[in-house]
């Protein structure tokens, strides 16, 4: 069976992108990373992508002034040129227009470093510690126009330790991200995820609870 063609959208270091690239090196993985698209020409992840022989593209939003629709149209053109089936946002730090999001409904994934719907937005690890959360983690979800919302595909949790620092917690959550993003993309690429009433079903069953994953860091 031909593999799904995936574009990973990044703005920075691209460690989640790298995890997806690694997973897709296995020929039995149902998706291939066909394109890495960055809004920033200096994103570190572009170097990693090129080193892996993956096509890269840059749509630099700064060249478009305030015209968000034009930025999104340019991205759409690149995605179509590469015959992309699925888009994975991985540290892509731009809001997308509802029109663009609509074109990728249930075909665009995002990873967020918190157990959504808790801690949307930035500084999630600091806020989880300050709130006294006992569990924290990461979520892969389908993208909807509202930021950090949308049907949840997979979650992974870690225990918050009494003496945790933001950096230590972030590192443990990142290890979880690198495990759940390839796993969630696999489910989507295998057409095992459906969305009913705004919620994901996996093989027709509710998404399992966030598994608490043991991480070394
Ligand atoms: C990750 O924590 C991801 O969850 C968030 O942005 C960060 C990106 O890191 N959306 P990286 O570029 O994948 O290393």
Tab-separated table of N, CA and C and ligand atoms in Angstrom, residues 12-17 90-93 110-113 125 174 177-178, ligand 1:
chain	number	residue	atom	x	y	z
A	12	UNK	N	10.978	25.957	14.742
A	12	UNK	CA	12.165	25.964	15.595
A	12	UNK	C	13.032	24.734	15.474
A	13	UNK	N	13.378	24.170	16.644
A	13	UNK	CA	14.417	23.119	16.667
A	13	UNK	C	13.974	21.827	16.015
A	14	UNK	N	12.668	21.524	16.065
A	14	UNK	CA	12.172	20.376	15.314
A	14	UNK	C	12.461	19.011	15.914
A	15	UNK	N	12.441	18.908	17.238
A	15	UNK	CA	12.698	17.572	17.809
A	15	UNK	C	11.511	16.631	17.577
A	16	UNK	N	10.298	17.153	17.600
A	16	UNK	CA	9.148	16.290	17.267
A	16	UNK	C	9.185	15.887	15.794
A	17	UNK	N	9.551	16.820	14.940
A	17	UNK	CA	9.748	16.507	13.517
A	17	UNK	C	10.745	15.361	13.372
A	90	UNK	N	4.379	20.887	14.329
A	90	UNK	CA	5.329	20.442	15.360
A	90	UNK	C	6.150	21.645	15.798
A	91	UNK	N	5.623	22.359	16.790
A	91	UNK	CA	6.285	23.586	17.210
A	91	UNK	C	6.141	24.663	16.161
A	92	UNK	N	5.010	24.674	15.482
A	92	UNK	CA	4.734	25.710	14.468
A	92	UNK	C	4.025	26.853	15.177
A	93	UNK	N	4.718	27.982	15.315
A	93	UNK	CA	4.259	29.043	16.221
A	93	UNK	C	3.463	30.132	15.514
A	110	UNK	N	-1.743	18.439	15.650
A	110	UNK	CA	-0.837	19.298	16.410
A	110	UNK	C	-0.438	18.569	17.673
A	111	UNK	N	0.746	18.880	18.175
A	111	UNK	CA	1.136	18.372	19.490
A	111	UNK	C	1.275	19.540	20.444
A	112	UNK	N	0.691	19.375	21.620
A	112	UNK	CA	0.712	20.437	22.631
A	112	UNK	C	1.270	19.852	23.929
A	113	UNK	N	2.188	20.598	24.586
A	113	UNK	CA	2.831	20.044	25.774
A	113	UNK	C	2.030	20.216	27.058
A	125	UNK	N	4.576	24.119	31.283
A	125	UNK	CA	5.239	23.369	32.364
A	125	UNK	C	5.303	24.208	33.643
A	174	UNK	N	8.778	16.181	26.965
A	174	UNK	CA	9.262	16.106	25.582
A	174	UNK	C	9.514	14.650	25.174
A	177	UNK	N	6.268	13.358	24.260
A	177	UNK	CA	5.864	13.880	22.939
A	177	UNK	C	6.456	13.039	21.829
A	178	UNK	N	7.742	12.705	21.990
A	178	UNK	CA	8.439	11.976	20.928
A	178	UNK	C	7.913	10.552	20.772
B	1	LIG	C1	6.993	21.105	21.705
B	1	LIG	O1	6.995	21.147	23.092
B	1	LIG	C2	5.583	21.049	21.184
B	1	LIG	O2	4.735	20.334	22.007
B	1	LIG	C3	5.187	22.498	21.162
B	1	LIG	O3	6.347	23.179	20.762
B	1	LIG	C4	7.497	22.408	21.100
B	1	LIG	C5	8.266	22.175	19.847
B	1	LIG	O4	9.483	21.523	20.081
B	1	LIG	N1	4.029	22.679	20.349
B	1	LIG	P1	10.255	20.880	18.876
B	1	LIG	O5	10.507	21.989	17.847
B	1	LIG	O6	9.424	19.766	18.303
B	1	LIG	O7	11.540	20.379	19.456
